[in-house]
Short mmCIF file of C-alpha atoms in Angstrom, two decimals:
data_model
loop_
_atom_site.label_atom_id
_atom_site.label_comp_id
_atom_site.label_asym_id
_atom_site.label_seq_id
_atom_site.Cartn_x
_atom_site.Cartn_y
_atom_site.Cartn_z
CA UNK A 1 -28.47 -23.72 16.78
CA UNK A 2 -24.52 -23.35 16.63
CA UNK A 3 -23.15 -26.48 15.30
CA UNK A 4 -21.09 -28.82 17.70
CA UNK A 5 -17.68 -27.54 16.61
CA UNK A 6 -18.42 -24.08 17.82
CA UNK A 7 -18.02 -25.14 21.46
CA UNK A 8 -14.22 -25.05 21.66
CA UNK A 9 -13.89 -21.79 23.65
CA UNK A 10 -10.25 -21.32 22.73
CA UNK A 11 -10.60 -21.81 19.06
CA UNK A 12 -13.80 -19.60 18.88
CA UNK A 13 -11.66 -16.70 20.82
CA UNK A 14 -8.92 -17.11 18.21
CA UNK A 15 -11.42 -16.90 15.50
CA UNK A 16 -13.00 -13.91 17.08
CA UNK A 17 -9.49 -12.00 17.70
CA UNK A 18 -8.53 -12.57 14.10
CA UNK A 19 -11.46 -12.44 12.02
CA UNK A 20 -13.96 -9.92 13.87
CA UNK A 21 -11.46 -7.04 13.39
CA UNK A 22 -12.20 -7.15 9.70
CA UNK A 23 -15.89 -6.86 10.04
CA UNK A 24 -16.28 -3.37 8.37
CA UNK A 25 -13.80 -4.49 5.58
CA UNK A 26 -15.94 -7.43 4.59
CA UNK A 27 -19.07 -5.47 4.98
CA UNK A 28 -17.49 -2.74 2.64
CA UNK A 29 -16.86 -5.19 0.02
CA UNK A 30 -20.12 -6.79 0.36
CA UNK A 31 -22.07 -3.39 -0.05
CA UNK A 32 -19.98 -2.69 -3.27
CA UNK A 33 -20.49 -6.36 -4.68
CA UNK A 34 -24.13 -6.50 -3.91
CA UNK A 35 -25.22 -3.03 -3.74
CA UNK A 36 -27.80 -3.43 -1.17
CA UNK A 37 -27.43 -3.00 2.49
CA UNK A 38 -29.67 -5.94 3.79
CA UNK A 39 -28.32 -8.65 1.08
CA UNK A 40 -24.80 -7.32 2.32
CA UNK A 41 -25.52 -8.05 6.00
CA UNK A 42 -26.87 -11.42 4.94
CA UNK A 43 -23.75 -12.32 2.99
CA UNK A 44 -21.54 -11.10 5.89
CA UNK A 45 -23.13 -13.13 8.41
CA UNK A 46 -22.94 -16.03 6.22
CA UNK A 47 -19.31 -15.34 5.42
CA UNK A 48 -18.41 -15.55 8.95
CA UNK A 49 -20.36 -18.67 9.77
CA UNK A 50 -18.50 -20.24 6.98
CA UNK A 51 -15.18 -18.99 8.03
CA UNK A 52 -15.76 -20.04 11.53
CA UNK A 53 -16.67 -23.44 10.15
CA UNK A 54 -13.40 -23.86 7.94
CA UNK A 55 -11.30 -22.15 10.73
CA UNK A 56 -9.45 -25.30 11.48
CA UNK A 57 -8.37 -25.88 8.11
CA UNK A 58 -7.27 -22.13 7.67
CA UNK A 59 -3.51 -21.81 7.22
CA UNK A 60 -3.26 -18.87 5.33
CA UNK A 61 -3.21 -16.67 3.33
CA UNK A 62 -3.54 -13.54 5.64
CA UNK A 63 -6.90 -13.41 7.15
CA UNK A 64 -8.31 -10.70 5.37
CA UNK A 65 -7.92 -11.98 1.76
CA UNK A 66 -9.10 -15.45 3.14
CA UNK A 67 -12.47 -13.72 4.44
CA UNK A 68 -12.86 -12.02 1.10
CA UNK A 69 -12.37 -15.03 -0.83
CA UNK A 70 -15.21 -16.67 1.30
CA UNK A 71 -17.40 -13.58 0.98
CA UNK A 72 -16.77 -13.63 -2.77
CA UNK A 73 -18.17 -17.34 -2.90
CA UNK A 74 -21.17 -16.31 -0.90
CA UNK A 75 -21.81 -13.44 -3.33
CA UNK A 76 -21.64 -15.84 -6.31
CA UNK A 77 -24.43 -17.93 -4.54
CA UNK A 78 -26.50 -14.55 -4.13
CA UNK A 79 -25.83 -13.53 -7.73
CA UNK A 80 -26.90 -16.80 -8.69
CA UNK A 81 -30.12 -16.55 -6.68
CA UNK A 82 -30.79 -13.25 -8.09
CA UNK A 83 -30.47 -14.38 -11.49
CA UNK A 84 -33.04 -17.20 -10.67
CA UNK A 85 -30.69 -20.10 -11.90
CA UNK A 86 -29.09 -18.64 -14.98
CA UNK A 87 -25.61 -17.68 -14.11
CA UNK A 88 -23.83 -14.36 -14.20
CA UNK A 89 -20.61 -15.32 -12.41
CA UNK A 90 -18.47 -12.57 -10.88
CA UNK A 91 -15.87 -13.30 -13.45
CA UNK A 92 -17.80 -12.67 -16.22
CA UNK A 93 -20.57 -10.14 -16.02
CA UNK A 94 -22.75 -8.24 -13.90
CA UNK A 95 -26.14 -6.37 -14.66
CA UNK A 96 -25.16 -5.16 -18.20
CA UNK A 97 -27.47 -2.12 -17.59
CA UNK A 98 -24.99 -0.97 -15.01
CA UNK A 99 -21.85 -1.23 -17.06
CA UNK A 100 -19.83 1.94 -17.38
CA UNK A 101 -19.01 3.02 -20.63
CA UNK A 102 -15.57 1.54 -21.63
CA UNK A 103 -12.50 3.31 -22.30
CA UNK A 104 -12.88 6.42 -24.27
CA UNK A 105 -10.26 7.55 -26.84
CA UNK A 106 -7.88 9.79 -25.19
CA UNK A 107 -7.93 12.67 -27.28
CA UNK A 108 -8.08 15.57 -24.60
CA UNK A 109 -5.28 17.62 -23.85
CA UNK A 110 -3.91 17.44 -20.20
CA UNK A 111 -5.74 20.53 -19.19
CA UNK A 112 -8.98 18.99 -20.25
CA UNK A 113 -7.89 15.76 -18.31
CA UNK A 114 -8.13 17.38 -14.99
CA UNK A 115 -10.43 15.61 -12.72
CA UNK A 116 -12.73 17.72 -10.71
CA UNK A 117 -13.16 16.81 -7.03
CA UNK A 118 -16.18 14.85 -6.24
CA UNK A 119 -17.83 14.20 -3.13
CA UNK A 120 -17.66 10.76 -1.37
CA UNK A 121 -21.26 9.74 -2.07
CA UNK A 122 -20.58 10.45 -6.01
CA UNK A 123 -17.51 8.45 -6.04
CA UNK A 124 -19.02 5.90 -4.40
CA UNK A 125 -21.95 5.79 -6.73
CA UNK A 126 -19.57 5.79 -9.63
CA UNK A 127 -17.45 2.88 -8.00
CA UNK A 128 -20.58 0.82 -7.59
CA UNK A 129 -21.55 1.19 -10.95
CA UNK A 130 -18.27 -0.53 -12.34
CA UNK A 131 -18.73 -3.72 -14.02
CA UNK A 132 -17.23 -6.97 -12.58
CA UNK A 133 -14.53 -8.17 -12.09
CA UNK A 134 -13.17 -4.81 -12.30
CA UNK A 135 -15.07 -3.25 -9.62
CA UNK A 136 -14.12 -5.95 -6.90
CA UNK A 137 -10.50 -5.50 -7.93
CA UNK A 138 -10.71 -1.63 -7.67
CA UNK A 139 -12.70 -2.02 -4.22
CA UNK A 140 -9.84 -4.43 -2.80
CA UNK A 141 -7.31 -2.12 -3.92
CA UNK A 142 -8.43 1.29 -3.32
CA UNK A 143 -10.78 0.95 -0.46
CA UNK A 144 -9.65 -2.29 1.37
CA UNK A 145 -6.20 -1.51 0.63
CA UNK A 146 -4.98 -4.95 -0.33
CA UNK A 147 -1.58 -5.39 -1.98
CA UNK A 148 -1.76 -7.02 -5.62
CA UNK A 149 -0.55 -10.33 -3.99
CA UNK A 150 -3.37 -10.30 -1.32
CA UNK A 151 -5.99 -9.29 -4.12
CA UNK A 152 -4.64 -12.33 -6.06
CA UNK A 153 -5.17 -14.67 -3.20
CA UNK A 154 -8.53 -13.27 -2.48
CA UNK A 155 -9.88 -13.73 -6.18
CA UNK A 156 -8.02 -16.73 -7.19
CA UNK A 157 -6.20 -15.18 -10.12
CA UNK A 158 -2.76 -14.37 -11.12
CA UNK A 159 -1.20 -11.17 -10.01
CA UNK A 160 -0.70 -10.09 -13.81
CA UNK A 161 -4.65 -10.45 -14.18
CA UNK A 162 -5.00 -8.44 -11.21
CA UNK A 163 -2.85 -5.89 -12.74
CA UNK A 164 -4.66 -5.37 -15.85
CA UNK A 165 -8.05 -5.64 -14.12
CA UNK A 166 -7.09 -2.76 -12.08
CA UNK A 167 -5.72 -0.66 -14.81
CA UNK A 168 -8.91 -1.27 -16.76
CA UNK A 169 -11.04 -0.55 -13.51
CA UNK A 170 -9.41 2.80 -13.16
CA UNK A 171 -9.77 3.84 -16.82
CA UNK A 172 -13.59 3.03 -16.64
CA UNK A 173 -13.80 4.98 -13.27
CA UNK A 174 -11.85 7.94 -15.05
CA UNK A 175 -14.40 7.83 -17.82
CA UNK A 176 -17.27 7.70 -15.73
CA UNK A 177 -15.85 10.35 -13.64
CA UNK A 178 -15.04 12.80 -16.67
CA UNK A 179 -18.56 12.26 -18.01
CA UNK A 180 -19.94 12.97 -14.73
CA UNK A 181 -18.08 16.36 -14.72
CA UNK A 182 -19.66 17.72 -17.92
CA UNK A 183 -22.28 19.89 -16.17
CA UNK A 184 -25.63 18.82 -17.21
CA UNK A 185 -27.02 22.07 -15.78
CA UNK B 1 9.18 0.20 -22.91
CA UNK B 2 6.35 0.78 -24.90
CA UNK B 3 3.07 2.92 -23.99
CA UNK B 4 1.13 -0.07 -23.71
CA UNK B 5 3.40 -1.67 -21.39
CA UNK B 6 3.58 1.78 -19.30
CA UNK B 7 -0.09 1.96 -19.47
CA UNK B 8 -0.50 -0.99 -17.11
CA UNK B 9 2.76 -0.61 -15.21
CA UNK B 10 2.09 3.10 -14.25
CA UNK B 11 -0.53 1.80 -11.91
CA UNK B 12 1.68 -0.47 -10.24
CA UNK B 13 3.97 2.44 -9.87
CA UNK B 14 1.22 4.72 -8.19
CA UNK B 15 0.41 1.71 -5.96
CA UNK B 16 4.14 1.20 -4.90
CA UNK B 17 4.12 -2.43 -5.96
CA UNK B 18 7.09 -2.19 -8.54
CA UNK B 19 10.61 -2.96 -7.82
CA UNK B 20 13.36 -0.59 -8.17
CA UNK B 21 14.35 -1.76 -11.55
CA UNK B 22 10.87 -1.68 -13.13
CA UNK B 23 9.94 1.69 -11.37
CA UNK B 24 12.99 3.01 -13.10
CA UNK B 25 12.17 1.81 -16.43
CA UNK B 26 8.59 3.22 -16.16
CA UNK B 27 9.76 6.41 -14.99
CA UNK B 28 12.35 6.66 -17.87
CA UNK B 29 9.60 6.07 -20.23
CA UNK B 30 7.45 8.44 -18.89
CA UNK B 31 10.09 10.96 -18.52
CA UNK B 32 10.23 10.83 -22.23
CA UNK B 33 6.31 10.53 -23.19
CA UNK B 34 4.13 13.33 -22.66
CA UNK B 35 1.11 11.14 -23.16
CA UNK B 36 1.98 8.77 -20.48
CA UNK B 37 3.31 11.24 -18.08
CA UNK B 38 -0.49 12.86 -18.36
CA UNK B 39 -1.75 9.46 -17.81
CA UNK B 40 0.14 9.07 -14.77
CA UNK B 41 -0.84 12.37 -13.43
CA UNK B 42 -4.33 11.83 -14.02
CA UNK B 43 -4.33 8.44 -12.23
CA UNK B 44 -2.46 9.82 -9.56
CA UNK B 45 -4.92 12.39 -8.88
CA UNK B 46 -7.93 10.09 -9.22
CA UNK B 47 -6.17 7.81 -6.61
CA UNK B 48 -5.73 10.59 -4.38
CA UNK B 49 -9.10 11.70 -4.58
CA UNK B 50 -10.49 8.35 -3.89
CA UNK B 51 -8.30 8.01 -0.88
CA UNK B 52 -9.27 11.18 0.41
CA UNK B 53 -13.02 10.37 0.20
CA UNK B 54 -14.05 7.86 2.64
CA UNK B 55 -15.69 5.20 0.58
CA UNK B 56 -15.83 2.37 3.26
CA UNK B 57 -19.00 1.19 4.98
CA UNK B 58 -19.36 0.39 8.54
CA UNK B 59 -20.86 -2.60 9.65
CA UNK B 60 -24.32 -1.93 11.35
CA UNK B 61 -24.02 -2.47 15.19
CA UNK B 62 -26.83 -5.06 14.64
CA UNK B 63 -24.99 -7.05 12.25
CA UNK B 64 -22.04 -7.06 14.63
CA UNK B 65 -24.26 -8.18 17.44
CA UNK B 66 -25.81 -10.89 15.44
CA UNK B 67 -22.39 -12.31 14.36
CA UNK B 68 -21.20 -11.79 17.65
CA UNK B 69 -24.19 -13.63 19.27
CA UNK B 70 -23.72 -16.51 16.99
CA UNK B 71 -20.12 -16.98 18.35
CA UNK B 72 -20.09 -18.28 22.00
CA UNK B 73 -18.57 -16.26 24.84
CA UNK B 74 -19.54 -12.49 24.45
CA UNK B 75 -16.82 -10.06 24.00
CA UNK B 76 -16.02 -7.04 26.48
CA UNK B 77 -18.53 -4.06 25.69
CA UNK B 78 -17.97 -2.09 22.54
CA UNK B 79 -16.15 0.96 22.69
CA UNK B 80 -17.98 4.36 21.58
CA UNK B 81 -17.56 5.41 18.19
CA UNK B 82 -15.78 8.58 19.20
CA UNK B 83 -12.84 6.69 20.23
CA UNK B 84 -11.97 5.99 16.71
CA UNK B 85 -10.96 9.54 16.16
CA UNK B 86 -8.07 9.13 18.64
CA UNK B 87 -6.35 6.73 16.25
CA UNK B 88 -5.22 9.46 13.99
CA UNK B 89 -4.98 9.16 10.17
CA UNK B 90 -2.51 6.42 9.32
CA UNK B 91 -1.97 5.40 5.57
CA UNK B 92 -5.26 6.21 3.95
CA UNK B 93 -8.23 5.15 5.88
CA UNK B 94 -6.87 1.78 6.70
CA UNK B 95 -7.49 1.74 10.41
CA UNK B 96 -11.05 3.26 10.39
CA UNK B 97 -12.81 0.05 9.79
CA UNK B 98 -11.60 -1.09 13.20
CA UNK B 99 -13.26 1.69 15.02
CA UNK B 100 -16.50 0.07 15.70
CA UNK B 101 -14.99 -3.19 17.10
CA UNK B 102 -14.93 -4.41 20.69
CA UNK B 103 -12.23 -2.40 22.60
CA UNK B 104 -10.16 -5.68 22.54
CA UNK B 105 -10.29 -6.50 19.00
CA UNK B 106 -10.04 -2.84 18.09
CA UNK B 107 -6.72 -2.69 19.72
CA UNK B 108 -5.53 -6.07 18.55
CA UNK B 109 -6.26 -5.19 15.09
CA UNK B 110 -4.81 -1.69 15.01
CA UNK B 111 -1.96 -2.91 16.68
CA UNK B 112 -1.48 -5.72 14.08
CA UNK B 113 -2.03 -3.63 11.08
CA UNK B 114 0.15 -1.02 12.16
CA UNK B 115 2.85 -3.55 12.85
CA UNK B 116 2.08 -5.54 9.51
CA UNK B 117 2.14 -2.28 7.44
CA UNK B 118 5.27 -1.13 8.85
CA UNK B 119 7.14 -4.21 8.60
CA UNK B 120 5.80 -4.61 5.17
CA UNK B 121 7.16 -1.26 4.22
CA UNK B 122 10.04 -0.89 5.86
CA UNK B 123 11.14 -4.53 5.06
CA UNK B 124 10.61 -3.98 1.38
CA UNK B 125 12.65 -0.71 1.57
CA UNK B 126 15.33 -2.43 3.44
CA UNK B 127 15.60 -5.24 0.81
CA UNK B 128 15.77 -2.56 -1.72
CA UNK B 129 18.55 -0.87 0.07
CA UNK B 130 20.46 -4.14 0.07
CA UNK B 131 19.85 -4.64 -3.60
CA UNK B 132 20.87 -1.09 -4.38
CA UNK B 133 24.14 -1.59 -2.38
CA UNK B 134 24.85 -4.96 -4.18
CA UNK B 135 24.04 -3.22 -7.46
CA UNK B 136 26.61 -0.52 -6.70
CA UNK B 137 29.28 -3.20 -5.83
CA UNK B 138 29.24 -4.22 -9.48
CA UNK B 139 32.03 -2.66 -11.63
CA UNK B 140 31.35 0.83 -12.85
CA UNK B 141 28.13 1.20 -10.75
CA UNK B 142 29.59 2.59 -7.59
CA UNK B 143 29.89 6.39 -8.47
CA UNK B 144 28.39 8.78 -10.82
CA UNK B 145 30.44 11.42 -9.42
CA UNK B 146 33.84 10.56 -8.27
CA UNK B 147 35.38 12.96 -5.77
CA UNK B 148 37.14 12.98 -2.35
CA UNK B 149 36.00 16.59 -2.28
CA UNK B 150 32.70 17.34 -0.51
CA UNK B 151 32.51 20.59 -2.39
CA UNK B 152 32.53 18.62 -5.62
CA UNK B 153 30.20 15.97 -4.63
CA UNK B 154 27.50 17.94 -2.89
CA UNK B 155 26.75 20.34 -5.66
CA UNK B 156 26.50 17.46 -8.06
CA UNK B 157 23.52 16.39 -6.44
CA UNK B 158 21.93 19.70 -7.24
CA UNK B 159 19.27 19.59 -9.95
CA UNK B 160 19.31 15.86 -9.69
CA UNK B 161 17.18 15.23 -6.45
CA UNK B 162 14.58 17.20 -4.71
CA UNK B 163 16.74 17.26 -1.62
CA UNK B 164 20.41 18.00 -1.11
CA UNK B 165 22.16 15.27 0.93
CA UNK B 166 24.69 16.15 3.34
CA UNK B 167 27.93 15.42 2.02
CA UNK B 168 30.59 15.17 4.77
CA UNK B 169 34.05 14.36 4.41
CA UNK B 170 34.90 11.92 7.02
CA UNK B 171 38.45 11.01 5.89
CA UNK B 172 40.18 12.45 8.96
CA UNK B 173 37.86 10.01 10.88
CA UNK B 174 38.89 6.94 9.02
CA UNK B 175 35.98 6.87 6.56
CA UNK B 176 37.11 8.19 3.06
CA UNK B 177 34.51 9.99 0.91
CA UNK B 178 34.52 8.43 -2.60
CA UNK B 179 31.82 10.11 -4.54
CA UNK B 180 28.05 10.20 -5.16
CA UNK B 181 25.50 8.53 -7.00
CA UNK B 182 21.83 8.49 -8.05
CA UNK B 183 19.84 5.26 -7.17
CA UNK B 184 16.47 4.28 -6.87
CA UNK B 185 14.76 3.05 -3.78
CA UNK B 186 10.84 2.83 -3.15
CA UNK B 187 10.30 3.98 -6.72
CA UNK B 188 12.01 7.20 -6.12
CA UNK B 189 15.48 8.76 -7.08
CA UNK B 190 17.47 8.86 -3.95
CA UNK B 191 20.96 10.24 -3.25
CA UNK B 192 24.05 7.77 -2.29
CA UNK B 193 26.84 9.10 -0.93
CA UNK B 194 29.88 6.49 -1.22
CA UNK B 195 32.36 6.04 1.55
CA UNK B 196 35.23 3.58 2.09
CA UNK B 197 36.72 2.07 5.13
CA UNK B 198 39.80 0.13 4.24
CA UNK B 199 38.46 -2.22 1.40
CA UNK B 200 34.84 -1.75 2.33
CA UNK B 201 32.14 0.28 0.55
CA UNK B 202 29.71 2.12 2.65
CA UNK B 203 26.56 3.32 0.61
CA UNK B 204 24.88 6.20 2.67
CA UNK B 205 21.29 6.50 1.06
CA UNK B 206 19.50 9.72 1.73
CA UNK B 207 15.84 10.64 1.00
CA UNK B 208 13.65 13.23 2.01
CA UNK B 209 10.51 12.43 4.45
CA UNK B 210 7.93 14.79 5.68
CA UNK B 211 8.24 13.75 9.09
CA UNK B 212 10.75 16.15 10.58
CA UNK B 213 11.00 14.11 13.92
CA UNK B 214 14.50 12.69 14.95
CA UNK B 215 14.45 8.99 14.90
CA UNK B 216 17.38 7.42 16.58
CA UNK B 217 19.52 4.98 14.75
CA UNK B 218 18.50 1.21 14.48
CA UNK B 219 21.10 -1.34 13.15
CA UNK B 220 19.93 -4.51 11.47
CA UNK B 221 21.74 -7.23 9.54
CA UNK B 222 20.20 -8.32 6.52
CA UNK B 223 21.65 -10.84 4.01
CA UNK B 224 25.11 -10.33 5.86
CA UNK B 225 25.11 -6.75 5.48
CA UNK B 226 24.71 -4.29 8.46
CA UNK B 227 22.31 -1.31 7.94
CA UNK B 228 22.10 1.68 10.27
CA UNK B 229 18.99 3.57 9.78
CA UNK B 230 18.10 6.92 11.31
CA UNK B 231 16.07 10.03 10.57
CA UNK B 232 17.00 13.68 11.10
CA UNK B 233 15.66 17.13 10.24
CA UNK B 234 13.33 15.62 7.54
CA UNK B 235 15.89 13.28 6.06
CA UNK B 236 15.96 9.55 6.00
CA UNK B 237 19.43 7.85 6.06
CA UNK B 238 20.51 4.18 5.64
CA UNK B 239 24.06 3.43 5.95
CA UNK B 240 24.73 0.02 4.70
CA UNK B 241 28.00 -2.02 4.44
CA UNK B 242 29.76 -5.33 5.08
CA UNK B 243 31.77 -3.91 7.69
CA UNK B 244 30.95 -4.72 11.38
CA UNK B 245 28.06 -3.41 13.16
CA UNK B 246 30.39 -1.46 15.56
CA UNK B 247 32.30 0.13 12.76
CA UNK B 248 29.18 1.09 10.98
CA UNK B 249 27.69 2.72 14.14
CA UNK B 250 31.13 4.49 14.42
CA UNK B 251 30.62 5.77 11.08
CA UNK B 252 26.98 6.81 11.79
CA UNK B 253 27.86 8.44 15.11
CA UNK B 254 30.79 10.39 13.34
CA UNK B 255 28.45 11.36 10.49
CA UNK B 256 25.54 12.60 12.67
CA UNK B 257 28.31 14.50 15.09
CA UNK B 258 29.59 16.25 11.80
CA UNK B 259 26.16 17.11 10.49
CA UNK B 260 25.37 18.56 13.93
CA UNK B 261 28.50 20.75 13.96
CA UNK B 262 27.85 21.75 10.37
CA UNK B 263 24.41 23.08 10.88
CA UNK B 264 25.34 24.84 14.00
CA UNK B 265 28.55 26.20 13.07
#
């Protein structure tokens, strides 16, 4: 079933060498965006097919942000499918039920502010629960290790927007983290 | 700078995305604002915790194979997972994602990423070194403490930095000690020891590094300036000047030799 432009071996090899190393990165982002392992797999596969198809026209940005940009489009489509036509785009809102409480007024003393260590599973859950577009910004920065410029390329937003989203994302995560900390024994 | 601005910019400070000038402004604000200092500390801590926890996912082997199969020409066989441990921990977990790749792509990718990162970082720092040097050449910016006496310049740094840069008078070797200055590179306060060779200024930037290994000198030319960079005993050095590369190397060699004698004698 591979389309005809798949058959240039040199091109395919270049694509393979450049894009395949980022498979785990792309899959990681897909898991956070879609919160479902099998949807993430489908999205990643679709992402690589589309990337190969457009590889000829690819002139940059760097491979990683480029793949993320494609994955994001695929995930848009998946959101749309889930919503059965009516439209939450990645740039406005996700499932509202999952929204983290927004920033909390900072009245605590520095002592009270200390974040307790959490295990990876807990942090992962807190990150997954962040609202978009803050979650993707956070994941791209803290988990996929992109620079601000690369994030801007991947999400198609100005760097300033990336900065304010990241500040917001961290504030949200911190609130959730602190809330989690109050031991509900 | 207002708290509102600092609230956004402190994240860029944490992420190392600010240029020296802005970093300085944010740090100045934070130094005088307990609330923002607490914010910075809390976010730093959170970022460290997040980095420490491995939050990445690994693509299932079946997915890798499926994608692989959709591309003609199979790859060489996958390497076992355990090999990934050999890569050591580089900046955060950036390399972990490549652990499951084919031997070929994993190698290519780690090599690529390591090179890109180092180039990025080093390039950024190099260009900051150049900017700092240029700034220092503007009237009145060259020195905070003016003295040709190493016993005046060296103590001046005490309490201003978390390191004590070696200050060595090389006047007898043809490089006159002029003084010292605090500067900012890579969002951190850094010591600059200033020398003169004829009419030319040499800035020697010294910062702390956790790496105790000795790194031999490398000389590069950026924007017409020669930069000689080396590391020794937990300190990074950048000597920058518009003198020729050979003269700058002579300076570096004499400096290193003098440090050597000082620590041994």
